[in-house]
């Protein structure tokens, strides 16, 4: 087991967003979390990377065993070295070029030598199809290109796992494809990924496990086939009926 | 009173006035230095979590915003020696420039605290999150990602505050500081109050050129530093 | 001075300072009444790049914003009387320049100054109201004047209001420089009272308090007005 989370709770004010979620991820897993908006998917991801502090919960990252509520600064820093994050609105560093965005974490966070970092960074950008854009600033890139830089930035760190928080939902429809293709490629290379998304085709084609969340709990989980073809829970069925076209089942 | 306007007075007064720009610059430079430091502290209080600190910092800004420079100048000029006197300290020999610098540092700090706060808040929270997500420590995230961006946002407002400071600084002559304005008053006095208009016009020209120069400088700086920052939020 | 504050004087002089408020307010209001429409019109010449006026407004704004108010005051106060005197002489008007109430000079200085500030305020506010608003107004058959009165100006005003508030507060503060024109406003009155017994600390505390109250009040009133004007915006949020 590479990542194991148990009983994670999180409230904002009186609003309980996560009500005791468990999650296990093995090396090489591509896990997709589905669920209606407000179900707590994004919050779960953010708690794993300590962008939000959980109210309760426990995590084991490889050899690090940590309480999500009381983790020390040092533990948080160590875990963040193992986990990379791809944001919904890209969050590229506006004052840095594409290449600098990718190398920043390597040089400053991981103390990789500058020349080496630049080489890694260029390779990562090549991989996402942006060999021409090393020195472009985020404001000079399209949304799709920005998100591909965001993915390159995560991949370059060579993390144990990459968390994707709705990576395509801020994009214009015609730009979604290029980002999904890149994600598919890195999944095929054996990268461990935890993805929150509304792209059913990605879940169906790429994931080896799908988790359905609603109202702060995991309702059901299984292979894509389990979830899309034979959902057991009523809530899952209702959700799928709403988000999938009438005749979608036939394409699986 | 002489009734005739004489341009030669403008030309002749310029070389007498210009050496005193040194004093004007000294006041502005020191006030910017101390004012920015205090402004940082106030901005930190406004951004931070302590409710009391917040109230104090905002209260300070409101009060200073409502106080005319000349009133603040005289309050420090008469008030500080009086307070010191109560503690048995005699500071009557302290140079006038000290009171001027205190006054304008206090005023500049109020303006800067707002400049710093708004530029800090203009930077999207996601920038910090992205920075720590790639393994930067919080202090590295601030130093390398947040501050450089906030600095560019702050530049134009900093320039404006500096211009205001220069102009308000002209009032220092009222407590007897001999800066460029004080020298102008001396020249007018020496002319038995004739041809005052010409001297004031000379002063106005000097200030005007100075303001335009500062304005242009900041436009240049903004261009130099604003790499990759045409748009802050594209989404 | 070391025997502490003279509280009796502090209280008495507070009312002396307070008695200067009407003059400060009259100057502020008159200046705004002149500067608001003039500033708006000149801002329009800037936005629409009307040849000569645009250039004139640009230089005018640059000068006023680039020089200290006190120097502007001195320039007006030492030039206008000269001008008036020569006019009186030329047309044989039997009037002494020194009898002119200094408040007239204050009106001139502060409306000229505020006009320049407001040109910039309105210029940036006007540029935020999109061209589409004007086009839409024409498309439903409004005339130019109607479009401005009913659509453009109300929207501009909402955007400009915080800056108009700042300009007003700065204007009130700037009236403290009226002493340079022997104007009997807040600062000068309290200062004169202090001259007798060297109670300067007390006098300036009083002056400080009066401006603080006055400016806070003005800011508060602007906030109230802004809330009312913003009603149509609340729907968008």
XYZ file of C-alpha atoms in Angstrom, chain C residues 11 14 21 30 44 72 102 110 145 150 207:
11
model
C -11.957 72.871 25.809
C -12.036 73.310 20.624
C -15.874 74.621 10.188
C -18.380 75.679 -3.700
C -14.970 63.678 -21.724
C -0.612 76.837 -6.106
C -9.770 86.129 0.693
C -9.467 74.974 -4.606
C -27.962 63.796 -23.737
C -29.791 58.204 -17.694
C -7.536 71.327 15.301
